[in-house]
Amino acid sequence: MQLLAYPRESTALDGEWQAIPDQYEMFRDYFDDFVEDEDGDSAALPDEDGQPALSFESIYEPSASGDDDITDFNIYDGYSMRVPSSWGEEMPEFRHFEGWMWFARTFDRDEIEEDDRTFLRFGAVNYKAEVWLNGERLGEHEGGYTPFTFEITDHLQDGENALVVRVDNKRYEDGIPNESTDWFNFGGINRSVELVSVPESYVRNFKVETTLSDDAVDVDVSAWIDGGATADAATAEIPELGVESELSSAGDDRLTATFSLSASDVDLWSPSNPKLYTVRVEYDGDAVEDRVGFREVSAGGGEVRVNGESIALRGIALHEEVAGKGRALGIDDVRTRFQWINELGCNFARLAHYPHTEEMARTADEEGILLWEEVPAYWDINFGDEEIQELYRQQLRELIQRDWNRASVALWSIANETDHNDETRNEVLPQMADYVRDLDDTRLVTAACFVDETDDGLVLNDPLEEHLDVVGVNEYFGWYYGDADDMKHFRDDPEGTPIVISETGGGAKWGNHGTEEDRWTEEFQAAIYRDQTEAAAATEQIAGISPWILFDFRAPMRQNEYQRGYNRKGVVDQHGRKKQAFHVLREFYESGRLE
């Protein structure tokens, strides 16, 4: 269960760290097979005076680094690097480095506000992380975009504490994503690191769910207590509505309470009215609270609905990236993205192709922007491998438990552009859809799929459709194939599963001008957008659209003279300069033709 850390007071470990590249992977236990003492521990070769001269201790041992020896690393004096950061943006000489990078910093125990128990939390590390504190191994984590924690209560020592993290950003055939992606591999501790202290027994996490009926709003609160029973009861409260209740056992590891509220007393969250209420859960002196919107999302009959009302999803897709920062976004970067999203007239955004910083969903709550969130089950995942399936479920779980109180999050996506002719994929993805619903059945499950061209028009032949609440369709008519308005030939079923065009568009380099027939020009891209959006508006089963993509982003496989390592399908370039397609999309949304 994810540790709910966001609303708690914490001690940030952001700032200057020491970074040590280890391209040959030599600094962790490499010499253990060569030099060991009688106890099997790493030893040291003596100098001519019989004193240790060269340490064979691993880098995570604080005693292995110092000023007066000739060890080939020093965790107290490496490359100075900020955390959070993507190392290739922080230090350009490491821009294309893929491999092990060791990070280290010290902190004094007196600097932290300790309670009975203390946890070390990482917002995200790309891609694998292994962590030691004062030479003691805390554990490891795989997955570059979701948070993870270790309890360090028994590892803290008085005075200075040495924290060492091995970060491995190599691309793995058996990873999620695997070796081949269409985005840049930003290695680093890309999100914040913090120390979170809690009582012996505390509220680990809580979840708020909303169900609407004719005259009532039912708000269900579930809470998970860690540390054993130390008090008689836990309570949940919504102060603004003046309601409070004890939580009772649900028969599993949850405590639950339900508030049945009159519909007239509750201001429901929606894109046009993003109202948030404080929900507070308390147990034995430990209290956590979050700002939550009460709303219900549903789908059927070719529609997506919010609070029972049909809504056309006017969207845009985006990656998590900032020129010069990589994946280490600050709050100002998040606000800039929502400034563009709002200027376009969007009420919806697809956060592709992995979990973005949780600040995106929290800001979307405030701005009234519905979100599609996803994990990087992208292209050719080995779906039949049981270890990969477990990693798959882990990444889904970590994302969902982080963001399940965000009113803005309407869709969980389980995959992108996977082969619907793969029988193993067709067995595993429905299982993942069920797993998502087991974790959270109050949102819609989707995936980005393809349509097939037949003599009778475009059809959706993906067997995954029957397991999804909404089907995403990626199509690039007019760019990679066909004509830009070919989606008008889709054989739609107005009462079928709602479809969101999850990707469409074409490329242009900002400032490159010509005619509408000249590829890579702003004019060509704008013309494609006009036809693609009109075709989508004419198809009844299409409930929304999120063109690809908000801004140009780094992509190593894109190397022609117009791209030079960037995917140029953005309606804004990487520096924030708007292309003509930006204005075409804004005018289309303002026209109301998608309603």
Coordinates of C-alpha atoms in Angstrom, one line a residue:
M1 CA 0.0 0.0 0.0
Q2 CA 1.4 3.4 -1.0
L3 CA 2.4 5.7 1.8
L4 CA 0.2 8.8 1.6
A5 CA 2.9 11.3 2.1
Y6 CA 1.7 14.4 0.2
P7 CA -0.4 16.1 2.9
R8 CA 2.1 15.3 5.7
E9 CA 4.9 17.4 7.0
S10 CA 8.2 16.0 5.7
T11 CA 11.9 16.8 5.5
A12 CA 13.1 17.3 2.0
L13 CA 16.3 15.8 0.9
D14 CA 16.3 17.7 -2.4
G15 CA 19.2 19.9 -3.3
E16 CA 22.9 19.1 -3.9
W17 CA 23.9 15.4 -4.0
Q18 CA 27.1 13.8 -5.2
A19 CA 26.9 11.7 -8.4
I20 CA 29.4 9.1 -9.5
P21 CA 29.1 7.4 -12.9
D22 CA 29.9 3.7 -12.9
Q23 CA 29.7 2.7 -16.6
Y24 CA 31.5 -0.6 -16.0
E25 CA 29.5 -1.4 -12.9
M26 CA 32.6 -1.9 -10.8
F27 CA 31.7 -0.2 -7.5
R28 CA 29.2 -2.7 -6.0
D29 CA 30.8 -5.9 -4.6
Y30 CA 33.0 -6.2 -7.7
F31 CA 36.1 -7.3 -5.7
D32 CA 34.4 -9.7 -3.3
D33 CA 35.5 -12.7 -5.3
F34 CA 39.1 -11.5 -5.3
V35 CA 39.9 -10.2 -1.8
E36 CA 38.0 -11.3 1.3
D37 CA 39.0 -11.4 4.9
E38 CA 38.5 -14.4 7.2
D39 CA 34.9 -13.4 7.8
G40 CA 34.1 -13.2 4.1
D41 CA 34.0 -9.4 4.2
S42 CA 35.8 -7.2 1.7
A43 CA 39.4 -6.5 2.8
A44 CA 42.1 -4.0 1.9
L45 CA 45.6 -4.3 0.5
P46 CA 48.2 -2.9 2.9
D47 CA 50.8 -0.3 1.9
E48 CA 54.5 -0.8 2.7
D49 CA 53.9 0.3 6.3
G50 CA 51.2 -2.3 6.8
Q51 CA 48.4 0.3 6.7
P52 CA 45.4 -0.1 4.4
A53 CA 46.0 1.8 1.2
L54 CA 43.4 0.6 -1.3
S55 CA 39.9 -0.2 0.0
F56 CA 37.9 -3.0 -1.6
E57 CA 34.7 -2.0 0.2
S58 CA 31.7 -1.3 -1.9
I59 CA 30.7 2.3 -2.6
Y60 CA 27.7 2.1 -0.3
E61 CA 29.9 1.6 2.7
P62 CA 30.5 5.1 4.1
S63 CA 34.0 4.1 5.3
A64 CA 35.0 3.2 1.7
S65 CA 35.2 6.9 0.8
G66 CA 37.6 9.5 2.2
D67 CA 40.1 12.2 1.5
D68 CA 43.3 10.3 2.3
D69 CA 43.1 7.1 0.3
I70 CA 43.3 6.2 -3.4
T71 CA 39.9 4.6 -3.7
D72 CA 38.4 5.2 -7.2
F73 CA 35.3 6.9 -5.9
N74 CA 34.3 9.3 -3.1
I75 CA 30.7 9.6 -2.1
Y76 CA 31.5 12.8 -0.3
D77 CA 33.1 14.5 -3.3
G78 CA 31.6 13.4 -6.7
Y79 CA 30.0 15.4 -9.4
S80 CA 27.8 18.0 -7.7
M81 CA 24.2 17.3 -9.0
R82 CA 20.9 18.7 -8.0
V83 CA 18.1 16.4 -7.0
P84 CA 15.5 16.2 -8.4
S85 CA 17.0 16.3 -11.9
S86 CA 17.6 14.3 -15.1
W87 CA 21.4 13.9 -15.2
G88 CA 21.9 14.5 -18.9
E89 CA 20.2 17.9 -18.6
E90 CA 21.9 18.8 -15.3
M91 CA 25.3 17.8 -16.8
P92 CA 25.4 17.7 -20.6
E93 CA 28.4 15.5 -20.7
F94 CA 26.1 12.7 -19.4
R95 CA 23.3 13.4 -21.9
H96 CA 23.5 10.0 -23.5
F97 CA 24.9 8.0 -20.6
E98 CA 22.9 4.9 -19.9
G99 CA 24.1 2.7 -17.0
W100 CA 24.8 3.0 -13.3
M101 CA 25.1 6.3 -11.6
W102 CA 25.6 6.4 -7.9
F103 CA 24.0 9.2 -5.9
A104 CA 25.0 10.1 -2.3
R105 CA 24.3 12.7 0.3
T106 CA 24.5 13.0 4.1
F107 CA 22.0 14.5 6.5
D108 CA 22.1 15.0 10.3
R109 CA 19.5 13.3 12.4
D110 CA 18.9 16.5 14.3
E111 CA 17.7 18.2 11.1
I112 CA 14.6 16.0 10.8
E113 CA 11.4 16.1 12.8
E114 CA 11.2 12.5 14.0
D115 CA 8.2 10.7 15.3
D116 CA 8.1 7.0 16.3
R117 CA 8.7 5.8 12.7
T118 CA 10.5 7.4 9.8
F119 CA 10.2 6.5 6.1
L120 CA 12.4 7.5 3.1
R121 CA 10.2 8.3 0.1
F122 CA 11.3 8.7 -3.6
G123 CA 8.9 10.4 -6.0
A124 CA 10.5 8.6 -9.0
V125 CA 13.8 7.2 -10.0
N126 CA 14.5 6.1 -13.6
Y127 CA 14.7 3.2 -14.1
K128 CA 16.0 0.9 -11.3
A129 CA 17.0 2.0 -7.8
E130 CA 18.9 0.2 -5.0
V131 CA 19.2 2.1 -1.7
W132 CA 21.5 2.0 1.3
L133 CA 21.6 4.0 4.5
N134 CA 24.8 4.0 6.6
G135 CA 25.9 0.9 4.7
E136 CA 22.7 -1.1 5.3
R137 CA 20.7 -2.1 2.3
L138 CA 17.1 -0.9 2.4
G139 CA 15.9 -2.5 -0.8
E140 CA 15.3 -1.9 -4.5
H141 CA 12.6 -0.7 -6.8
E142 CA 12.0 -1.1 -10.6
G143 CA 9.9 1.4 -12.6
G144 CA 10.9 4.9 -13.5
Y145 CA 7.8 6.9 -12.8
T146 CA 6.1 5.9 -9.6
P147 CA 6.9 6.6 -5.9
F148 CA 8.3 4.1 -3.4
T149 CA 9.3 4.1 0.2
F150 CA 11.5 2.3 2.7
E151 CA 11.2 2.4 6.5
I152 CA 14.5 3.6 8.0
T153 CA 13.5 3.9 11.7
D154 CA 16.0 1.2 12.8
H155 CA 18.7 2.4 10.4
L156 CA 19.0 6.0 11.5
Q157 CA 22.0 6.9 13.7
D158 CA 22.8 9.9 15.8
G159 CA 24.7 12.6 14.0
E160 CA 25.6 12.1 10.3
N161 CA 23.7 9.6 8.1
A162 CA 25.0 8.6 4.7
L163 CA 22.4 7.8 2.0
V164 CA 23.6 6.1 -1.2
V165 CA 21.4 5.3 -4.2
R166 CA 22.4 3.2 -7.2
V167 CA 20.4 4.5 -10.2
D168 CA 20.3 2.3 -13.3
N169 CA 18.7 3.9 -16.4
K170 CA 19.6 1.1 -18.9
R171 CA 16.8 0.0 -21.1
Y172 CA 15.8 -3.6 -20.5
E173 CA 14.2 -6.1 -22.9
D174 CA 12.2 -7.4 -19.9
G175 CA 11.4 -4.0 -18.5
I176 CA 8.2 -1.9 -18.6
P177 CA 8.8 -0.1 -21.0
N178 CA 11.2 -2.4 -22.8
E179 CA 14.2 -1.4 -24.9
S180 CA 12.4 0.4 -27.6
T181 CA 10.4 3.5 -27.0
D182 CA 9.7 6.7 -28.9
W183 CA 10.8 9.0 -26.1
F184 CA 14.1 10.0 -24.5
N185 CA 15.4 7.9 -21.6
F186 CA 16.0 10.6 -18.9
G187 CA 18.1 8.9 -16.2
G188 CA 18.2 10.3 -12.7
I189 CA 16.3 10.9 -9.5
N190 CA 13.7 12.8 -11.4
R191 CA 11.3 13.7 -8.5
S192 CA 11.7 14.7 -4.9
V193 CA 13.2 12.7 -2.0
E194 CA 11.8 13.2 1.4
L195 CA 11.8 11.8 5.0
V196 CA 8.3 11.3 6.4
S197 CA 7.9 10.6 10.1
V198 CA 4.7 9.1 11.6
P199 CA 3.5 7.6 14.9
E200 CA 3.9 3.9 15.7
S201 CA 0.4 3.3 14.3
Y202 CA -0.7 5.7 11.6
V203 CA -3.0 6.1 8.6
R204 CA -1.0 4.6 5.7
N205 CA -3.5 5.7 3.0
F206 CA -7.1 6.5 2.4
K207 CA -9.5 6.5 -0.5
V208 CA -12.6 8.5 -1.3
E209 CA -15.3 7.2 -3.7
T210 CA -18.5 8.9 -4.8
T211 CA -21.8 7.3 -5.9
L212 CA -24.7 9.4 -7.1
S213 CA -28.4 8.7 -6.9
D214 CA -31.5 10.8 -7.6
D215 CA -31.4 12.9 -4.5
A216 CA -28.2 11.7 -2.7
V217 CA -24.5 11.8 -2.8
D218 CA -22.8 8.8 -1.1
V219 CA -19.2 9.4 -0.1
D220 CA -17.4 6.2 0.8
V221 CA -14.1 6.6 2.7
S222 CA -11.7 3.6 3.1
A223 CA -8.6 3.8 5.3
W224 CA -5.6 1.5 5.9
I225 CA -4.0 1.6 9.3
D226 CA -0.4 0.4 9.7
G227 CA 1.2 -0.6 13.0
G228 CA -1.5 -2.5 14.8
A229 CA -4.4 -1.4 16.9
T230 CA -3.5 1.3 19.5
A231 CA -6.9 3.1 19.6
D232 CA -10.5 2.3 19.8
A233 CA -11.6 4.0 16.6
A234 CA -10.6 5.9 13.5
T235 CA -12.7 8.8 12.2
A236 CA -13.4 10.4 8.9
E237 CA -14.6 14.0 8.6
I238 CA -15.7 16.5 5.9
P239 CA -15.5 19.7 7.8
E240 CA -17.1 22.0 5.3
L241 CA -20.2 19.8 5.2
G242 CA -20.2 19.3 8.9
V243 CA -20.1 15.5 8.9
E244 CA -18.0 13.1 10.8
S245 CA -18.2 9.3 11.3
E246 CA -16.3 6.4 12.8
L247 CA -14.7 4.0 10.4
S248 CA -15.5 0.3 11.0
S249 CA -13.9 -2.9 9.7
A250 CA -14.8 -3.9 6.2
G251 CA -13.8 -7.5 6.9
D252 CA -10.5 -7.2 5.1
D253 CA -7.6 -4.8 5.9
R254 CA -9.7 -1.7 5.4
L255 CA -11.7 0.5 7.7
T256 CA -14.7 2.2 6.0
A257 CA -17.4 4.8 6.5
T258 CA -20.1 6.1 4.3
F259 CA -21.6 9.6 4.3
S260 CA -25.0 9.8 2.7
L261 CA -25.5 13.4 1.9
S262 CA -28.4 15.3 0.3
A263 CA -27.6 16.2 -3.3
S264 CA -28.6 19.8 -2.5
D265 CA -25.9 20.1 0.1
V266 CA -23.0 19.0 -2.1
D267 CA -21.3 20.9 -4.9
L268 CA -20.2 18.3 -7.3
W269 CA -16.8 18.5 -9.1
S270 CA -16.9 18.9 -12.8
P271 CA -14.8 20.6 -15.5
S272 CA -17.0 23.6 -15.3
N273 CA -17.1 23.6 -11.5
P274 CA -13.9 22.1 -10.0
K275 CA -15.1 22.2 -6.4
L276 CA -12.8 20.5 -3.8
Y277 CA -13.6 19.5 -0.2
T278 CA -11.2 18.7 2.6
V279 CA -11.5 15.1 3.7
R280 CA -9.7 14.3 7.0
V281 CA -9.0 10.9 8.5
E282 CA -7.7 10.5 12.0
Y283 CA -6.4 7.6 14.0
D284 CA -4.9 7.8 17.5
G285 CA -3.5 11.3 17.0
D286 CA -2.3 10.7 13.4
A287 CA -4.3 12.8 11.0
V288 CA -4.1 13.1 7.2
E289 CA -6.3 15.2 4.9
D290 CA -6.6 15.8 1.2
R291 CA -8.6 18.1 -1.1
V292 CA -11.0 15.8 -2.9
G293 CA -13.7 16.4 -5.5
F294 CA -16.9 14.5 -5.3
R295 CA -18.0 13.3 -8.7
E296 CA -19.0 10.2 -10.7
V297 CA -17.7 9.2 -14.1
S298 CA -19.4 6.6 -16.3
A299 CA -19.6 5.4 -19.9
G300 CA -21.9 3.7 -22.3
G301 CA -24.1 4.2 -25.3
G302 CA -21.3 5.9 -27.1
E303 CA -20.9 8.5 -24.3
V304 CA -18.6 9.5 -21.5
R305 CA -20.5 11.0 -18.6
V306 CA -19.6 13.1 -15.6
N307 CA -22.2 13.2 -12.9
G308 CA -24.6 11.6 -15.3
E309 CA -24.2 14.3 -18.0
S310 CA -22.7 13.5 -21.4
I311 CA -19.4 15.3 -22.0
A312 CA -17.3 15.7 -25.2
L313 CA -13.7 15.3 -24.3
R314 CA -11.8 18.2 -25.9
G315 CA -8.2 17.2 -25.2
I316 CA -4.5 17.1 -25.9
A317 CA -1.8 14.6 -25.2
L318 CA 1.5 15.5 -23.6
H319 CA 4.8 14.0 -22.4
E320 CA 6.5 15.0 -19.1
E321 CA 9.5 17.0 -20.3
V322 CA 11.0 20.5 -20.1
A323 CA 13.8 21.8 -22.3
G324 CA 16.9 22.0 -20.1
K325 CA 15.3 20.0 -17.2
G326 CA 14.2 16.7 -18.7
R327 CA 11.7 15.0 -16.5
A328 CA 12.3 17.1 -13.4
L329 CA 9.4 19.4 -13.6
G330 CA 8.8 22.2 -11.1
I331 CA 5.4 23.7 -10.2
D332 CA 6.0 26.6 -12.6
D333 CA 6.5 24.0 -15.4
V334 CA 3.2 22.3 -14.5
R335 CA 1.3 25.6 -14.5
T336 CA 2.7 26.5 -17.9
R337 CA 1.3 23.3 -19.3
F338 CA -2.1 24.0 -17.9
Q339 CA -1.9 27.6 -19.3
W340 CA -1.6 26.0 -22.8
I341 CA -4.2 23.4 -22.1
N342 CA -6.7 26.1 -21.0
E343 CA -5.8 28.4 -23.9
L344 CA -6.6 25.5 -26.3
G345 CA -10.1 25.3 -24.7
C346 CA -9.5 21.7 -23.4
N347 CA -11.4 20.0 -20.7
F348 CA -9.3 16.8 -21.0
A349 CA -5.6 15.7 -21.3
R350 CA -3.9 12.4 -21.9
L351 CA -0.7 12.1 -19.7
A352 CA 1.4 9.8 -22.0
H353 CA 3.0 7.3 -21.9
Y354 CA 3.8 6.8 -18.2
P355 CA 2.8 8.3 -14.8
H356 CA 3.6 12.0 -14.7
T357 CA 4.4 13.9 -11.5
E358 CA 1.5 13.9 -9.1
E359 CA 1.4 17.7 -9.3
M360 CA -0.2 17.3 -12.7
A361 CA -3.2 15.6 -11.3
R362 CA -3.5 17.9 -8.3
T363 CA -3.4 20.9 -10.6
A364 CA -5.9 19.3 -12.9
D365 CA -8.2 18.9 -9.9
E366 CA -8.0 22.7 -9.4
E367 CA -8.3 23.6 -13.1
G368 CA -11.2 21.2 -13.9
I369 CA -9.3 19.2 -16.5
L370 CA -10.2 15.5 -16.8
L371 CA -7.2 13.2 -17.2
W372 CA -6.2 9.9 -18.8
E373 CA -3.3 8.4 -16.9
E374 CA -1.3 5.3 -18.0
V375 CA 1.6 3.0 -17.3
P376 CA 4.3 2.3 -20.0
A377 CA 3.0 -1.0 -21.3
Y378 CA 4.1 0.2 -24.7
W379 CA 4.6 -1.6 -28.0
D380 CA 6.2 -5.1 -27.6
I381 CA 6.0 -6.0 -24.0
N382 CA 6.6 -9.8 -23.3
F383 CA 3.1 -10.2 -21.9
G384 CA 3.5 -14.0 -21.3
D385 CA 6.4 -13.6 -18.8
E386 CA 5.1 -13.9 -15.2
E387 CA 7.8 -11.6 -13.8
I388 CA 6.8 -9.0 -16.3
Q389 CA 3.2 -9.4 -15.4
E390 CA 4.0 -8.9 -11.7
L391 CA 6.0 -5.7 -12.6
Y392 CA 3.0 -4.6 -14.7
R393 CA 0.7 -5.0 -11.8
Q394 CA 3.1 -3.2 -9.5
Q395 CA 3.3 -0.2 -11.7
L396 CA -0.5 -0.1 -12.1
R397 CA -0.9 -0.4 -8.3
E398 CA 1.6 2.3 -7.5
L399 CA 0.0 4.8 -9.9
I400 CA -3.6 4.1 -8.8
Q401 CA -2.9 4.2 -5.1
R402 CA -1.1 7.5 -5.6
D403 CA -3.9 9.2 -7.6
W404 CA -7.1 7.5 -6.6
N405 CA -8.3 10.6 -4.8
R406 CA -7.8 12.9 -7.7
A407 CA -11.2 13.9 -9.1
S408 CA -9.6 14.9 -12.4
V409 CA -8.4 11.3 -13.1
A410 CA -11.2 9.7 -15.2
L411 CA -9.4 7.0 -17.2
W412 CA -6.8 4.4 -16.3
S413 CA -5.0 3.2 -19.4
I414 CA -3.5 -0.2 -19.4
A415 CA -1.6 -0.3 -22.7
N416 CA -0.5 1.7 -25.8
E417 CA -0.3 0.4 -29.4
T418 CA 0.0 -3.3 -28.6
D419 CA -0.6 -6.0 -31.1
H420 CA -4.2 -7.1 -31.1
N421 CA -3.3 -10.2 -33.1
D422 CA -1.1 -11.5 -30.3
E423 CA -3.0 -14.2 -28.5
T424 CA -1.0 -13.9 -25.3
R425 CA -1.6 -10.2 -25.2
N426 CA -5.3 -10.8 -25.7
E427 CA -5.3 -13.1 -22.6
V428 CA -3.2 -10.9 -20.3
L429 CA -4.6 -7.4 -21.0
P430 CA -8.2 -8.3 -19.9
Q431 CA -6.6 -9.6 -16.7
M432 CA -4.9 -6.3 -16.2
A433 CA -8.2 -4.5 -16.8
D434 CA -9.8 -6.6 -14.1
Y435 CA -6.9 -5.9 -11.8
V436 CA -7.4 -2.2 -12.3
R437 CA -11.1 -2.5 -11.4
D438 CA -10.2 -4.5 -8.3
L439 CA -8.1 -1.6 -7.2
D440 CA -10.5 1.2 -8.3
D441 CA -13.8 0.5 -9.9
T442 CA -14.9 4.1 -9.9
R443 CA -13.0 5.1 -13.0
L444 CA -13.0 4.1 -16.6
V445 CA -10.5 1.5 -18.0
T446 CA -9.1 2.2 -21.5
A447 CA -6.2 1.4 -23.8
A448 CA -4.8 3.0 -26.9
C449 CA -5.6 0.7 -29.9
F450 CA -5.7 0.7 -33.7
V451 CA -8.5 0.5 -36.2
D452 CA -8.2 -1.9 -39.2
E453 CA -8.9 -0.9 -42.9
T454 CA -11.3 -3.2 -44.7
D455 CA -13.3 -3.1 -47.9
D456 CA -16.3 -1.9 -45.9
G457 CA -14.4 0.9 -44.2
L458 CA -12.5 1.3 -40.9
V459 CA -13.4 -1.1 -38.2
L460 CA -12.4 -1.8 -34.6
N461 CA -11.3 -5.5 -34.5
D462 CA -9.4 -5.5 -31.3
P463 CA -10.9 -8.2 -28.9
L464 CA -9.8 -6.0 -26.0
E465 CA -12.7 -3.7 -26.7
E466 CA -15.2 -5.8 -24.8
H467 CA -13.0 -5.5 -21.7
L468 CA -12.7 -1.7 -21.8
D469 CA -15.1 1.1 -20.8
V470 CA -13.6 3.5 -23.4
V471 CA -11.5 2.5 -26.4
G472 CA -8.6 4.8 -27.3
V473 CA -7.7 4.9 -31.0
N474 CA -4.4 6.1 -32.3
E475 CA -4.6 7.1 -36.0
Y476 CA -2.4 9.3 -38.2
F477 CA -4.4 9.6 -41.4
G478 CA -2.9 12.2 -43.6
W479 CA 0.5 11.9 -42.0
Y480 CA 1.7 8.3 -42.2
Y481 CA -1.0 6.9 -44.5
G482 CA -4.3 7.7 -46.2
D483 CA -6.1 11.1 -46.2
A484 CA -6.5 13.3 -43.1
D485 CA -10.3 12.9 -43.0
D486 CA -10.3 9.1 -43.4
M487 CA -11.9 8.6 -40.0
K488 CA -15.2 9.6 -41.6
H489 CA -15.1 6.1 -43.0
F490 CA -15.2 4.5 -39.6
R491 CA -18.1 2.1 -39.2
D492 CA -19.3 3.5 -35.9
D493 CA -21.9 2.2 -33.5
P494 CA -23.5 5.2 -31.8
E495 CA -24.6 2.9 -28.9
G496 CA -21.3 1.1 -28.7
T497 CA -18.2 1.5 -26.5
P498 CA -17.3 5.2 -26.5
I499 CA -14.1 6.0 -28.6
V500 CA -11.5 8.6 -27.8
I501 CA -9.1 9.5 -30.6
S502 CA -6.1 9.1 -28.3
E503 CA -3.6 10.2 -30.9
T504 CA -3.8 12.0 -34.2
G505 CA -1.9 14.8 -35.9
G506 CA 1.3 15.3 -37.9
G507 CA 4.6 17.0 -37.7
A508 CA 5.9 20.5 -38.4
K509 CA 9.0 22.4 -37.4
W510 CA 8.2 25.7 -35.9
G511 CA 9.0 28.6 -38.3
N512 CA 9.1 26.3 -41.3
H513 CA 6.6 27.7 -43.8
G514 CA 5.3 26.7 -47.2
T515 CA 2.1 25.5 -48.8
E516 CA -0.4 23.0 -47.4
E517 CA 1.2 20.4 -49.6
D518 CA 4.7 20.9 -48.2
R519 CA 5.5 18.3 -45.5
W520 CA 7.0 19.5 -42.2
T521 CA 5.6 23.0 -42.7
E522 CA 3.3 24.6 -40.2
E523 CA 0.8 25.0 -43.0
F524 CA 0.8 21.2 -43.8
Q525 CA 0.3 20.4 -40.1
A526 CA -2.5 22.9 -39.8
A527 CA -4.3 21.5 -42.8
I528 CA -4.1 17.9 -41.4
Y529 CA -5.6 19.2 -38.1
R530 CA -8.6 20.7 -39.9
D531 CA -9.5 17.5 -41.7
Q532 CA -8.7 15.2 -38.8
T533 CA -10.9 17.1 -36.3
E534 CA -13.8 17.5 -38.7
A535 CA -13.8 13.7 -39.4
A536 CA -13.8 13.1 -35.6
A537 CA -16.7 15.5 -35.1
A538 CA -18.7 13.7 -37.8
T539 CA -18.4 10.3 -36.1
E540 CA -21.1 9.7 -33.5
Q541 CA -19.2 7.0 -31.5
I542 CA -16.2 9.3 -31.0
A543 CA -16.7 10.9 -27.5
G544 CA -13.4 12.8 -27.5
I545 CA -10.1 13.6 -29.0
S546 CA -6.6 14.2 -27.7
P547 CA -4.3 15.0 -30.6
W548 CA -0.6 14.1 -30.5
I549 CA 0.8 16.3 -29.0
L550 CA 1.0 19.5 -27.0
F551 CA 4.7 20.2 -27.4
D552 CA 7.7 18.8 -29.3
F553 CA 9.7 16.3 -27.2
R554 CA 13.0 14.4 -27.3
A555 CA 12.9 11.2 -29.3
P556 CA 16.2 9.5 -30.4
M557 CA 14.6 7.7 -33.3
R558 CA 13.6 11.0 -35.0
Q559 CA 16.7 12.2 -36.8
N560 CA 15.9 13.7 -40.2
E561 CA 16.8 17.3 -40.9
Y562 CA 13.5 18.7 -39.5
Q563 CA 13.7 16.7 -36.2
R564 CA 17.3 16.2 -35.1
G565 CA 16.3 14.1 -32.1
Y566 CA 12.8 15.6 -31.5
N567 CA 9.3 14.4 -32.3
R568 CA 7.9 17.5 -34.1
K569 CA 4.2 16.7 -33.8
G570 CA 3.7 19.3 -31.1
V571 CA 1.3 22.2 -31.6
V572 CA 3.9 24.1 -29.5
D573 CA 7.7 23.6 -29.9
Q574 CA 10.0 22.7 -27.1
H575 CA 10.6 26.4 -26.3
G576 CA 6.9 27.2 -26.1
R577 CA 6.4 28.8 -29.5
K578 CA 2.9 28.1 -30.9
K579 CA 2.5 26.6 -34.4
Q580 CA -0.4 27.3 -36.7
A581 CA -2.0 23.9 -35.7
F582 CA -2.4 25.3 -32.1
H583 CA -4.8 27.9 -33.3
V584 CA -6.6 25.5 -35.6
L585 CA -7.3 23.1 -32.7
R586 CA -8.3 26.0 -30.4
E587 CA -10.8 27.3 -33.0
F588 CA -12.2 23.8 -33.5
Y589 CA -12.8 23.4 -29.7
E590 CA -14.3 26.8 -29.4
S591 CA -16.7 26.1 -32.3
G592 CA -18.5 23.4 -30.3
R593 CA -18.5 21.0 -33.3
L594 CA -17.3 18.1 -31.1
E595 CA -20.3 18.4 -28.7

